[in-house]
Tab-separated table of C-alpha atoms (C1' of nucleotides) in Angstrom:
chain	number	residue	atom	x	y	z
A	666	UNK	CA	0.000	0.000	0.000
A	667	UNK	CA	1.345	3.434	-1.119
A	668	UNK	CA	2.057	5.682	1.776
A	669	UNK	CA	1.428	9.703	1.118
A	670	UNK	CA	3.002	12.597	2.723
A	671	UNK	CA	0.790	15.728	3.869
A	672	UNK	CA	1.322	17.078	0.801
A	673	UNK	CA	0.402	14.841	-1.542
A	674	UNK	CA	-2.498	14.252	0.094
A	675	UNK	CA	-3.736	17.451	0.207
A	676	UNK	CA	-2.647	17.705	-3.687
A	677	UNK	CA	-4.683	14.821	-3.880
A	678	UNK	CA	-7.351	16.886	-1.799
A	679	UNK	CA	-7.245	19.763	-3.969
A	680	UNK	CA	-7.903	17.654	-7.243
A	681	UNK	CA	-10.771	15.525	-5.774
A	682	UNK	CA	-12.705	19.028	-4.852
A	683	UNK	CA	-11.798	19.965	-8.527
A	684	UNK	CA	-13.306	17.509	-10.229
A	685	UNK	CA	-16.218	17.757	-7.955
A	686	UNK	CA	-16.426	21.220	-8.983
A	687	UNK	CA	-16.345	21.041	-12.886
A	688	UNK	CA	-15.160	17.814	-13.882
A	689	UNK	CA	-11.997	15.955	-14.554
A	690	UNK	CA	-11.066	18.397	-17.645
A	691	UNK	CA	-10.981	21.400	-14.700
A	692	UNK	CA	-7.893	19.810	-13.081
A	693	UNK	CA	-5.064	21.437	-14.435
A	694	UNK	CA	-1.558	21.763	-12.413
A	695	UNK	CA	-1.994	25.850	-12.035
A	696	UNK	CA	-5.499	25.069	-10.843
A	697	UNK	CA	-4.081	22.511	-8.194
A	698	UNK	CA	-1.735	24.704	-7.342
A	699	UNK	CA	-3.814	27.933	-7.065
A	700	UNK	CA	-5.999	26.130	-4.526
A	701	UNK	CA	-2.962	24.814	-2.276
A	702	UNK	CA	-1.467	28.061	-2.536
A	703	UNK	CA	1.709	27.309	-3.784
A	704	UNK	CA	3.592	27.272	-7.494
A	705	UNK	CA	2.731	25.371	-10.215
A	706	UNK	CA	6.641	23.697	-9.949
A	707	UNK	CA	6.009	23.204	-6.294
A	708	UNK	CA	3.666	20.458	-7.426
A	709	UNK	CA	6.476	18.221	-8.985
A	710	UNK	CA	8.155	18.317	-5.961
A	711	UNK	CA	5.705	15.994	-4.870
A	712	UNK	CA	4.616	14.177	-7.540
A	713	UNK	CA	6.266	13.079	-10.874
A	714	UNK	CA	3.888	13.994	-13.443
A	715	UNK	CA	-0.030	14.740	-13.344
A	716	UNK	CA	-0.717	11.218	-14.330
A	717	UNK	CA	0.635	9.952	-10.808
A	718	UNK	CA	-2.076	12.053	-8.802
A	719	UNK	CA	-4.476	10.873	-10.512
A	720	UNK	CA	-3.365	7.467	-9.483
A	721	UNK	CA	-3.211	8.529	-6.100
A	722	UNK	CA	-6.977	9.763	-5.856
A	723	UNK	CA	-7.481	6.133	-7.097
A	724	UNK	CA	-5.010	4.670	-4.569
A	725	UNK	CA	-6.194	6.563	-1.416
A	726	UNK	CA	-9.666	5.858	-2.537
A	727	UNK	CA	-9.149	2.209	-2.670
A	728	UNK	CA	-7.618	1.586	0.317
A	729	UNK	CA	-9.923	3.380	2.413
A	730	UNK	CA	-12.675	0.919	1.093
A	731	UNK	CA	-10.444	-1.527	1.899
A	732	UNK	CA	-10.378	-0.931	5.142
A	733	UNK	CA	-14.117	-0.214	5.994
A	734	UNK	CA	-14.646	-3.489	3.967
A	735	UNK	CA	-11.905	-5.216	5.969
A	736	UNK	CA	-13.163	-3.945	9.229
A	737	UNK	CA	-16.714	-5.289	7.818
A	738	UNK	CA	-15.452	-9.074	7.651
A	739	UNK	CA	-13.518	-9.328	10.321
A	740	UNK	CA	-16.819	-8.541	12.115
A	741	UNK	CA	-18.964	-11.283	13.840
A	742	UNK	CA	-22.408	-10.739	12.199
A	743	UNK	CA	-24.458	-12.345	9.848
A	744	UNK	CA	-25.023	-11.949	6.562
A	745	UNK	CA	-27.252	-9.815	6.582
A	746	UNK	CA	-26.203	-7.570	9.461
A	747	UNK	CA	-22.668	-7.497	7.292
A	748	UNK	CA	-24.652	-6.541	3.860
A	749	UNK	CA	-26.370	-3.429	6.191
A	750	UNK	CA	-22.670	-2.576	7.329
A	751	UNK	CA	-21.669	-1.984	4.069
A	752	UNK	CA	-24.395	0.145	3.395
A	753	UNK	CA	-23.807	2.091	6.192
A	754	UNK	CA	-20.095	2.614	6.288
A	755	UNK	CA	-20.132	3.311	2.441
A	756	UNK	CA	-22.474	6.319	3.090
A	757	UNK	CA	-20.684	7.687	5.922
A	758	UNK	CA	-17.980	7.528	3.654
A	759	UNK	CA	-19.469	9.674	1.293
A	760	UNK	CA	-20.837	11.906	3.771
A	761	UNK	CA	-18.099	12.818	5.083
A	762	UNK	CA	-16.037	13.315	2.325
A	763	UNK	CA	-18.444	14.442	-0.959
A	764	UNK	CA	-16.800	15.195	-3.713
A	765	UNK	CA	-15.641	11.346	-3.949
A	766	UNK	CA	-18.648	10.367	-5.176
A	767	UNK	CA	-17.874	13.098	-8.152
A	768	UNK	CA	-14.911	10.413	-8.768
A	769	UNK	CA	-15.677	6.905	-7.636
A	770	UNK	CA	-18.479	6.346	-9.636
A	771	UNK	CA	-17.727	8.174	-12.849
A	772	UNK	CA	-15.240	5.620	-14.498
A	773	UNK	CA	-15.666	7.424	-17.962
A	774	UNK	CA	-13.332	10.357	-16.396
A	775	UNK	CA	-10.269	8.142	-16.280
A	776	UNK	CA	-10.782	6.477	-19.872
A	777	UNK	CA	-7.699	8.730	-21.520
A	778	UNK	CA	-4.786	6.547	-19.934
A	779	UNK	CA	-4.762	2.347	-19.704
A	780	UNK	CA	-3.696	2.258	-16.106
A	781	UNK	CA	-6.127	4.716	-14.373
A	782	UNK	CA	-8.602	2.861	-16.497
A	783	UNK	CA	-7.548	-0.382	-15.310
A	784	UNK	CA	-7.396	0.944	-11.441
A	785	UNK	CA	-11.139	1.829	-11.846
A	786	UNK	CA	-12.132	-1.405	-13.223
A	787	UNK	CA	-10.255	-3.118	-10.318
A	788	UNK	CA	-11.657	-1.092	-7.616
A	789	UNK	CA	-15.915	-1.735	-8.874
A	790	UNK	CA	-14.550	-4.946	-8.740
A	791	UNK	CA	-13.523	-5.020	-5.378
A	792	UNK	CA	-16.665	-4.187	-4.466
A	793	UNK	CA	-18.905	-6.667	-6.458
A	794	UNK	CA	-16.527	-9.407	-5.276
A	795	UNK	CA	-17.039	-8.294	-1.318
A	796	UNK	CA	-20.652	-8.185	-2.042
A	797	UNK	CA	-21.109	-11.511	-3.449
A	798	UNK	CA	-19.042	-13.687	-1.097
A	799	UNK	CA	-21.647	-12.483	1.852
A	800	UNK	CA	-24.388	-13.488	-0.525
A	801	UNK	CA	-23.132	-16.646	-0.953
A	802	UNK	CA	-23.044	-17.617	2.175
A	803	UNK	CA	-26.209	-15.710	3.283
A	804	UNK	CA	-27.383	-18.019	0.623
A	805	UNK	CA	-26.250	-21.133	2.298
A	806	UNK	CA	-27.316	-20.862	5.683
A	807	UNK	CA	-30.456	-20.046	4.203
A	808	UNK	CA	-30.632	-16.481	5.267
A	809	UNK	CA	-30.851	-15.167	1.693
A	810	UNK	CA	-33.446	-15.938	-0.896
A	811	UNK	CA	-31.521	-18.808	-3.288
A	812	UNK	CA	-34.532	-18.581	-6.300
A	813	UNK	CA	-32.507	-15.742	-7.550
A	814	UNK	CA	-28.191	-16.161	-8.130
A	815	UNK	CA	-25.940	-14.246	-6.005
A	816	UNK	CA	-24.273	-12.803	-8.679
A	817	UNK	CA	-27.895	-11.200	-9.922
A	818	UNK	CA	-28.375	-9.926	-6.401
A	819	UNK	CA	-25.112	-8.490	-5.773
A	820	UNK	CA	-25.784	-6.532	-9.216
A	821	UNK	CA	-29.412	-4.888	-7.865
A	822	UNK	CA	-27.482	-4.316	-4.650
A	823	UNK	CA	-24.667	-2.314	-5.696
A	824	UNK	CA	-26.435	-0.588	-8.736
A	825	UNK	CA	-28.978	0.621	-6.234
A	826	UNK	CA	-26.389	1.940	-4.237
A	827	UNK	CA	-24.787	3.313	-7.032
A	828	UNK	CA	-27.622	5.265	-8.120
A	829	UNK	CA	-28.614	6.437	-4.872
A	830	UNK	CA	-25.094	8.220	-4.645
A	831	UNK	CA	-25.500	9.759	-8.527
A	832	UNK	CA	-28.862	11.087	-7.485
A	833	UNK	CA	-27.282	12.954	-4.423
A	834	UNK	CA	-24.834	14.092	-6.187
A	835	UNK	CA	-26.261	15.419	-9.347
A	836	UNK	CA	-29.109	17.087	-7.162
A	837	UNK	CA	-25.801	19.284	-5.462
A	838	UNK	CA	-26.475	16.752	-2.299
A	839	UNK	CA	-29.513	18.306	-1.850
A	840	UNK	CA	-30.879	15.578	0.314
A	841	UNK	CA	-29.945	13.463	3.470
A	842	UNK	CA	-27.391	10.715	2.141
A	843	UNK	CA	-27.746	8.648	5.200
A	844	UNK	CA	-31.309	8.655	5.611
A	845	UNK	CA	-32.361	7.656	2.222
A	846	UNK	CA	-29.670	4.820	2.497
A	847	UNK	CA	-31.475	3.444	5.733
A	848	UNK	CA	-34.353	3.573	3.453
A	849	UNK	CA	-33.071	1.724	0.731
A	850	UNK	CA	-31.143	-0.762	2.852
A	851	UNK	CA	-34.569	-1.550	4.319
A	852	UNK	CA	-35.967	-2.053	0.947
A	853	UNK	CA	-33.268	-4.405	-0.131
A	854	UNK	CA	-33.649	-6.289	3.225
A	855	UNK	CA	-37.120	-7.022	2.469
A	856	UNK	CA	-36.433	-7.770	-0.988
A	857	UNK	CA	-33.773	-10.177	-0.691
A	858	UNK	CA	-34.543	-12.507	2.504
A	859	UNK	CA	-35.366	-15.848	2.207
B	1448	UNK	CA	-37.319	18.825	-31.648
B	1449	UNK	CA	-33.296	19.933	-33.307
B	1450	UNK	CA	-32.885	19.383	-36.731
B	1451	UNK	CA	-29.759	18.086	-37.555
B	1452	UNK	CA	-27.933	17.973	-41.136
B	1453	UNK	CA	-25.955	15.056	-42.448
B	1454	UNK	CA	-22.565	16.486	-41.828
B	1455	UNK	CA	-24.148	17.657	-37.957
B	1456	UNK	CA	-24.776	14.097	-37.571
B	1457	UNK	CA	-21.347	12.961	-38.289
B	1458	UNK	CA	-19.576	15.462	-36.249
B	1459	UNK	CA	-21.492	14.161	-33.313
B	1460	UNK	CA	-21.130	10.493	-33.589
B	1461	UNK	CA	-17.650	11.250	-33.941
B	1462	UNK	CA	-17.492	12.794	-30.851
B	1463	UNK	CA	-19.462	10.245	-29.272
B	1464	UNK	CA	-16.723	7.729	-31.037
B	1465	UNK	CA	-13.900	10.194	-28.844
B	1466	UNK	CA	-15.252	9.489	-25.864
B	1467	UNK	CA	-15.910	5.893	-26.188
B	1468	UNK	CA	-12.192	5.484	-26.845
B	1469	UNK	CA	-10.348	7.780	-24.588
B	1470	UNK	CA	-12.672	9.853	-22.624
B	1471	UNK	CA	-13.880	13.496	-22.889
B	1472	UNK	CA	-10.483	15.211	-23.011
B	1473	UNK	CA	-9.633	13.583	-26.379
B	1474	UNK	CA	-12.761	15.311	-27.804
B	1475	UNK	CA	-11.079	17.867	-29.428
B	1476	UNK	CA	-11.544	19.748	-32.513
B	1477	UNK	CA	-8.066	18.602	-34.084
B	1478	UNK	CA	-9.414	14.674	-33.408
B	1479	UNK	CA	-13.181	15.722	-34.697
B	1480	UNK	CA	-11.823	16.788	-38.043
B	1481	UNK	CA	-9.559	13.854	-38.608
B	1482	UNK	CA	-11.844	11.457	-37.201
B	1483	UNK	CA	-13.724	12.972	-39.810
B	1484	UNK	CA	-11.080	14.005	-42.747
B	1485	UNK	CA	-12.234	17.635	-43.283
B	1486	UNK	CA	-9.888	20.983	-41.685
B	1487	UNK	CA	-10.571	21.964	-38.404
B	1488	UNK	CA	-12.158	25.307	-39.503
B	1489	UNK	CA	-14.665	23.023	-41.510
B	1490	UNK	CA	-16.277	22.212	-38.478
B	1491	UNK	CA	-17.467	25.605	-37.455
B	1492	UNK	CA	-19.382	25.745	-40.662
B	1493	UNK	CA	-21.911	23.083	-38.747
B	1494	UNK	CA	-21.618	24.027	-35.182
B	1495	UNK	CA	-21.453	27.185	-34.059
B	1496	UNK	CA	-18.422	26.211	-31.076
B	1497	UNK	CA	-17.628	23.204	-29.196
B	1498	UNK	CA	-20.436	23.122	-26.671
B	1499	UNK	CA	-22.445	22.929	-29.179
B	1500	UNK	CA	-21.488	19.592	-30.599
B	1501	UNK	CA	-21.490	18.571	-26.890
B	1502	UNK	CA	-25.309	19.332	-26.568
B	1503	UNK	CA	-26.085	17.919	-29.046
B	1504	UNK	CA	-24.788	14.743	-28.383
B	1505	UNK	CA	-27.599	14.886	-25.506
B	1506	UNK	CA	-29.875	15.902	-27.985
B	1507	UNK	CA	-29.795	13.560	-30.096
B	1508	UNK	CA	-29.711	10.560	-26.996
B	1509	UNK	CA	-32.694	12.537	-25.830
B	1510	UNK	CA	-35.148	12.203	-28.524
B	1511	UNK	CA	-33.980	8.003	-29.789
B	1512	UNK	CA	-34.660	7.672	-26.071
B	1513	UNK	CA	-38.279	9.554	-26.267
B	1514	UNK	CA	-39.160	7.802	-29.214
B	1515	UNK	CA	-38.376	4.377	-27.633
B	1516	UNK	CA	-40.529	5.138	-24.346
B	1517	UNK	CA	-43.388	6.623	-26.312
B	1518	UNK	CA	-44.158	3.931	-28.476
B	1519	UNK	CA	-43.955	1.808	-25.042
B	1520	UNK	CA	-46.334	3.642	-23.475
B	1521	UNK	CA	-48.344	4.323	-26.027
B	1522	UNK	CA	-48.120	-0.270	-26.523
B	1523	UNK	CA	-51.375	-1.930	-24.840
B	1524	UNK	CA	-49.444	-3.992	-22.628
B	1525	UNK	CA	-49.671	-5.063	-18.955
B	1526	UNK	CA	-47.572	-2.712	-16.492
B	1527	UNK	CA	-45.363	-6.185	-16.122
B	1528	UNK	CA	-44.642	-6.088	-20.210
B	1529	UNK	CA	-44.397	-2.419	-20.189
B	1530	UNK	CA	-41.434	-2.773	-17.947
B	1531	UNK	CA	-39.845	-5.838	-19.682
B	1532	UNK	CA	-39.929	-3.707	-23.126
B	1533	UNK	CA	-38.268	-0.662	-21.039
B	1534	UNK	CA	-35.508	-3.151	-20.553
B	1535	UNK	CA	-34.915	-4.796	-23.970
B	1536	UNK	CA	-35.640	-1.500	-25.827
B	1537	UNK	CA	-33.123	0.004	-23.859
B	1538	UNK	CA	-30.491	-2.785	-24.230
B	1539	UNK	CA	-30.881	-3.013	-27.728
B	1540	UNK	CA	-30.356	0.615	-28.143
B	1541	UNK	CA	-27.029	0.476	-26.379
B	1542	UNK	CA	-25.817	-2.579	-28.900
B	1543	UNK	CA	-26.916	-0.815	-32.335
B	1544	UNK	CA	-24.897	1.935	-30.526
B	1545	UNK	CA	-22.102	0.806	-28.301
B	1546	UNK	CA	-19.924	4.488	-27.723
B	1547	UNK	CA	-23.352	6.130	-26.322
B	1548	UNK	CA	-23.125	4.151	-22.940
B	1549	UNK	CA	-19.500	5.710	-22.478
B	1550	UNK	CA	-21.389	9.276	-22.642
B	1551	UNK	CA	-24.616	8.752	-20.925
B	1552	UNK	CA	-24.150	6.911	-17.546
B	1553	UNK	CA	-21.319	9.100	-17.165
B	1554	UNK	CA	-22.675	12.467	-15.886
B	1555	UNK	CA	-19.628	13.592	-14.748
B	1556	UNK	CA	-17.712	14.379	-18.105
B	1557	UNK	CA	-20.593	16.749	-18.622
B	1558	UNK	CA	-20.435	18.763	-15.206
B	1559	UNK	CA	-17.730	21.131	-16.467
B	1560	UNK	CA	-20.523	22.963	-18.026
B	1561	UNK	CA	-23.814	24.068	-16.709
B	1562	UNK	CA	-26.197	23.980	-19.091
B	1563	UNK	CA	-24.616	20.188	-20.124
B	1564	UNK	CA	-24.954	18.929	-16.795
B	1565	UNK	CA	-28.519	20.249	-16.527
B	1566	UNK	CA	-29.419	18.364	-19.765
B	1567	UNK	CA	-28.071	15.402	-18.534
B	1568	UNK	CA	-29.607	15.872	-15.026
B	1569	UNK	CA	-33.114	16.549	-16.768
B	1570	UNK	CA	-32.096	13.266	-19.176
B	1571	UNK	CA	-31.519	10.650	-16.145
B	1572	UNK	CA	-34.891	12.121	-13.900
B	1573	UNK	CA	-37.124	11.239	-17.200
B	1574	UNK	CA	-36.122	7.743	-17.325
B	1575	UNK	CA	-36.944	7.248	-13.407
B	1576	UNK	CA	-40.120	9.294	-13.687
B	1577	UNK	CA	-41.399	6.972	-16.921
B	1578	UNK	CA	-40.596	3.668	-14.723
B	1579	UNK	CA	-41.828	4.992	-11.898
B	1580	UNK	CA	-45.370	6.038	-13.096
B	1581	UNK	CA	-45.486	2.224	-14.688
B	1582	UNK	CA	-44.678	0.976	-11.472
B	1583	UNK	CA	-47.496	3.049	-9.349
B	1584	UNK	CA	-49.948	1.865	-11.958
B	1585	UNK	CA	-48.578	-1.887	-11.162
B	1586	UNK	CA	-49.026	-1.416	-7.699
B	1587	UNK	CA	-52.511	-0.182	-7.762
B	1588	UNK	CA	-53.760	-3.170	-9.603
B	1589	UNK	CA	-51.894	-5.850	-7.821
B	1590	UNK	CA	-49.764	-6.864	-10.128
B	1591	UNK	CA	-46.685	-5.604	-8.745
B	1592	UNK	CA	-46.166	-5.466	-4.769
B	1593	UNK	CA	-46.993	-2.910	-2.854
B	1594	UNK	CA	-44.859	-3.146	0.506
B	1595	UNK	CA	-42.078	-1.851	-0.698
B	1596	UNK	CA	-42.754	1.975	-2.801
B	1597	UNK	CA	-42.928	2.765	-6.297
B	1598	UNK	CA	-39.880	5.274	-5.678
B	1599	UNK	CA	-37.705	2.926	-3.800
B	1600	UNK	CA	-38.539	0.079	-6.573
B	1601	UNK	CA	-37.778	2.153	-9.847
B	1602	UNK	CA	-34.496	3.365	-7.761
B	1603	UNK	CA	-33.616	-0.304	-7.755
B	1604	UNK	CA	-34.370	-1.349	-11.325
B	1605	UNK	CA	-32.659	1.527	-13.317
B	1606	UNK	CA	-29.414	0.855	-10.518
B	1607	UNK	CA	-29.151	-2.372	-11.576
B	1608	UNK	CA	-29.737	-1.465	-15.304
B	1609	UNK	CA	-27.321	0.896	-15.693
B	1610	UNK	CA	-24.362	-0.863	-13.448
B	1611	UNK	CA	-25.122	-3.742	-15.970
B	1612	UNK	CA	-24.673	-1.138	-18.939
B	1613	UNK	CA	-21.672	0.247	-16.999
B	1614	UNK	CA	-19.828	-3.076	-16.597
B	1615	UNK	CA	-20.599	-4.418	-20.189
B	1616	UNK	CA	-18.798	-0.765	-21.659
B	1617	UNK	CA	-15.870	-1.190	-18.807
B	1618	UNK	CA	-15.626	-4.929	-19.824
B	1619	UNK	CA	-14.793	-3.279	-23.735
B	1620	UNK	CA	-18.440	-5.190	-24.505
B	1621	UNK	CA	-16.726	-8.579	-23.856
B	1622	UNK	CA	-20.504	-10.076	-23.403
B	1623	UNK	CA	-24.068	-10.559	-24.815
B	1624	UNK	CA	-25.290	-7.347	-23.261
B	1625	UNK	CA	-29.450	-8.631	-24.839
B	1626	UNK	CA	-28.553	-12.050	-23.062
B	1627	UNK	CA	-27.392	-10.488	-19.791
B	1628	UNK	CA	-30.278	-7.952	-19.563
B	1629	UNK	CA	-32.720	-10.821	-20.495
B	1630	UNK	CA	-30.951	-12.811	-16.971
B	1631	UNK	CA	-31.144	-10.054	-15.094
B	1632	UNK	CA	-35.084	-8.724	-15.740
B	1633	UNK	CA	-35.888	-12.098	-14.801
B	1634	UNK	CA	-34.273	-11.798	-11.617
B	1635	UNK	CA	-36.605	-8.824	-11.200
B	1636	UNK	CA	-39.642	-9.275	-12.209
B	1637	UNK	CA	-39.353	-11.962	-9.926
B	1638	UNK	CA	-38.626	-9.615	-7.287
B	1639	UNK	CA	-41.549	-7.432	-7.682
B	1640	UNK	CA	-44.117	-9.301	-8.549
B	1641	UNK	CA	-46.931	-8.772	-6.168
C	437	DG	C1'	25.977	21.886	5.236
C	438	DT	C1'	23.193	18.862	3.232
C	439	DT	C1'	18.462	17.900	2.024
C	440	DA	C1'	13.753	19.045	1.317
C	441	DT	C1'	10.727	22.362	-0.357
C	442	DG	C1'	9.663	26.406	-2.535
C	443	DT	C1'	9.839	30.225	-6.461
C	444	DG	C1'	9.531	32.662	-11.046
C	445	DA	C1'	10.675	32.630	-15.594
C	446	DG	C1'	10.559	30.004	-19.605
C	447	DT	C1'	9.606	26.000	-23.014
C	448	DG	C1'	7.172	23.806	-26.828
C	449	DA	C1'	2.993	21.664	-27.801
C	450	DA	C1'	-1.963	21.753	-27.827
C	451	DT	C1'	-6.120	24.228	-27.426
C	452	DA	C1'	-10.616	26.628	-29.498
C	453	DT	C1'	-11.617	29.955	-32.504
C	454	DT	C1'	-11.214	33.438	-36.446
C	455	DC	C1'	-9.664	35.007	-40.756
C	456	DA	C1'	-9.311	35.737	-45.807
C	457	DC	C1'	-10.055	33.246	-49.480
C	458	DA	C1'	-11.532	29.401	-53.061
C	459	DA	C1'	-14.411	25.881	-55.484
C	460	DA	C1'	-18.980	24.271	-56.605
C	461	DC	C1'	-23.381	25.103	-57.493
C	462	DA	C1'	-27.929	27.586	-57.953
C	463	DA	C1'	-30.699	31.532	-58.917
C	464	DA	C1'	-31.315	35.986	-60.893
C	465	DT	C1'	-30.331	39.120	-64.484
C	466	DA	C1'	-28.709	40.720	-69.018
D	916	DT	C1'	-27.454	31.882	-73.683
D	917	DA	C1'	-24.057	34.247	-71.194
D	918	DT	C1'	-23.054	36.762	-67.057
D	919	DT	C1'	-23.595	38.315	-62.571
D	920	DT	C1'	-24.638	37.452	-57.808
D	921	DG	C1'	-25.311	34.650	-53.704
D	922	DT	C1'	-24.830	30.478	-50.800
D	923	DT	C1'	-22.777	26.521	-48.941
D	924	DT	C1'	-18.927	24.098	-47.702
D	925	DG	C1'	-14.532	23.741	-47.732
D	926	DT	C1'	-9.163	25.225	-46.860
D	927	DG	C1'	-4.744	26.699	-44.543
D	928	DA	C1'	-2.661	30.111	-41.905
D	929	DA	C1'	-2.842	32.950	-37.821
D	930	DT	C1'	-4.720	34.193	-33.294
D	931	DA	C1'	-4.434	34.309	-28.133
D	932	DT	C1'	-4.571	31.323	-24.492
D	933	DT	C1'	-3.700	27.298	-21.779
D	934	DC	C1'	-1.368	23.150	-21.024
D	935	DA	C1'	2.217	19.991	-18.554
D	936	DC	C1'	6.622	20.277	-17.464
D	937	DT	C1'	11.816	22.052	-16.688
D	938	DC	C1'	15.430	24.672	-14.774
D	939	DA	C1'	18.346	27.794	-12.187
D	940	DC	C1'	18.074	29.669	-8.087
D	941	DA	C1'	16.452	30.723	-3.166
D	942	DT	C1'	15.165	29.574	1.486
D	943	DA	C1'	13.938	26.637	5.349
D	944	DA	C1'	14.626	22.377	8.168
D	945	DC	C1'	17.421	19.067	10.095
DNA sequence: GTTATGTGAGTGAATATTCACAAACAAATA
DNA sequence: TATTTGTTTGTGAATATTCACTCACATAAC
């Protein structure tokens, strides 16, 4: 796992509230640097080349999951408590830190170079994978409807989610994240019990 | 309704063709024009600057996509068939026209812009509103269920619609996107069936 | 005194857009 | 019929601006 100094991570900072603001094409090196308050050459002091913050919104990003998903399975719960965790911890997540959501689920931004494509890719991934193993075994001790596959589940889970988090977004998070996620989560619950 | 000429039409599957292969940041005029094979200044002769060609890109998704739902709703079909064509209309829209699911489940690349992300804001809210008004009708004659609402419902069928959309496009279209939607609006119509 | 971090000036390439002009064709006029 | 005028669609060169990135030099931290 990459390790980031203070500043890098608030370069890193500066171009996740940037492409919040107006979009991946709005996150230029004088921008970045305008908004740290430092020179534009300052910035290659602490990282090589644009492409390599990129990578590290992706990086940081991913192993924050990580770790709330981590925290998730080591937990002693069932399936279905575990499913609800994710819910929960994804959209305090967000919450607390907005303008991700501008990033994480937009994987079109990072389509111009192979490897921030490929990070992307691995990262929804991560997710469905996570997602699916607690299905599967919700599914086995019978605590999980079986007439539908896990993998088909997993997919109305996470899109749900997924949408839920565009809507708040696109609607300037006019709405409370965490509420309407209880809401949903109760929704799925019923929806998805054996 | 726009009007668009022959050469109008090019220039904007072209651009749709950009972003589909590297993202919005490669849509440039230089590209446009060779994508194309006329001079740069050509273009201007057919839009009058590059947001332009960018709206109408929505415009043009807008009104295939109104013609598909009105000749839905206008179909005398149960609210459980209504649905099901909502899905495979939609699905084999996206495979006549692969590049257009890199633009249009990707509000972000639009957001640098206000009047783009407004169209694509207004875009998303009339696919929900469509399903969802099929889905109250369901509900009040039984034949979808009722304990869980119409909102939370249509949230949960265009989520798992579009993250199927998203991962064919991210997967470079590696499967049968008509055979996958087919699976997967199985798995829901078994889910809310009253 | 060495290393880490910052600055300001400068680079060439890329950007969207504008310009004067030309070829092809149609319509109006002689 | 021959000539003038207008329109559409193109071209290539030029515009100002922005882009990512480099370099010589300064200052602060250890």
């Amino acid at each position: 796992m990459k390790e980031f100094s203070a500043r890098q991570k608030e370069i890193i900072r500066a171009a996740i509230e940037l492409i919040a603001e107006s979009g991946i094409q709005s996150v230029t090196i004088k921008k970045l640097s305008q908004k740290i308050g430092i020179a534009e050459s300052a910035i290659y002091r602490h990282f090589e080349n644009k492409l390599e913050i990129l990578l590290g919104i992706l990086s940081q990003f991913r192993s924050s999951k990580m770790e709330a998903l981590e925290y998730i399975q080591a937990a002693d719960a069932t399936e279905i408590e575990q499913l609800q965790m994710v819910f929960s911890e994804r959209f305090k997540q967000f919450t607390r830190n907005p303008a991700i959501t501008a990033v994480i689920f937009s994987e079109e931004i990072f389509q111009n170079d192979k490897r921030l494509a490929d990070e992307v890719y691995a990262i929804m991934n991560s997710s469905l994978k996570m997602i699916l193993s607690i299905i599967q075994r919700g599914q086995q001790n019978k605590s999980i409807r079986s007439d539908i596959s896990a993998d088909q589940l997993s997919l109305i889970i996470i899109g749900a989610l997924r949408l839920l988090v565009v809507r708040w977004r696109l609607s300037s998070f006019s709405f409370d994240l965490t509420k309407e996620g209880e809401k949903l989560w109760l929704s799925i619950r019923q929806m998805i019990r054996a």
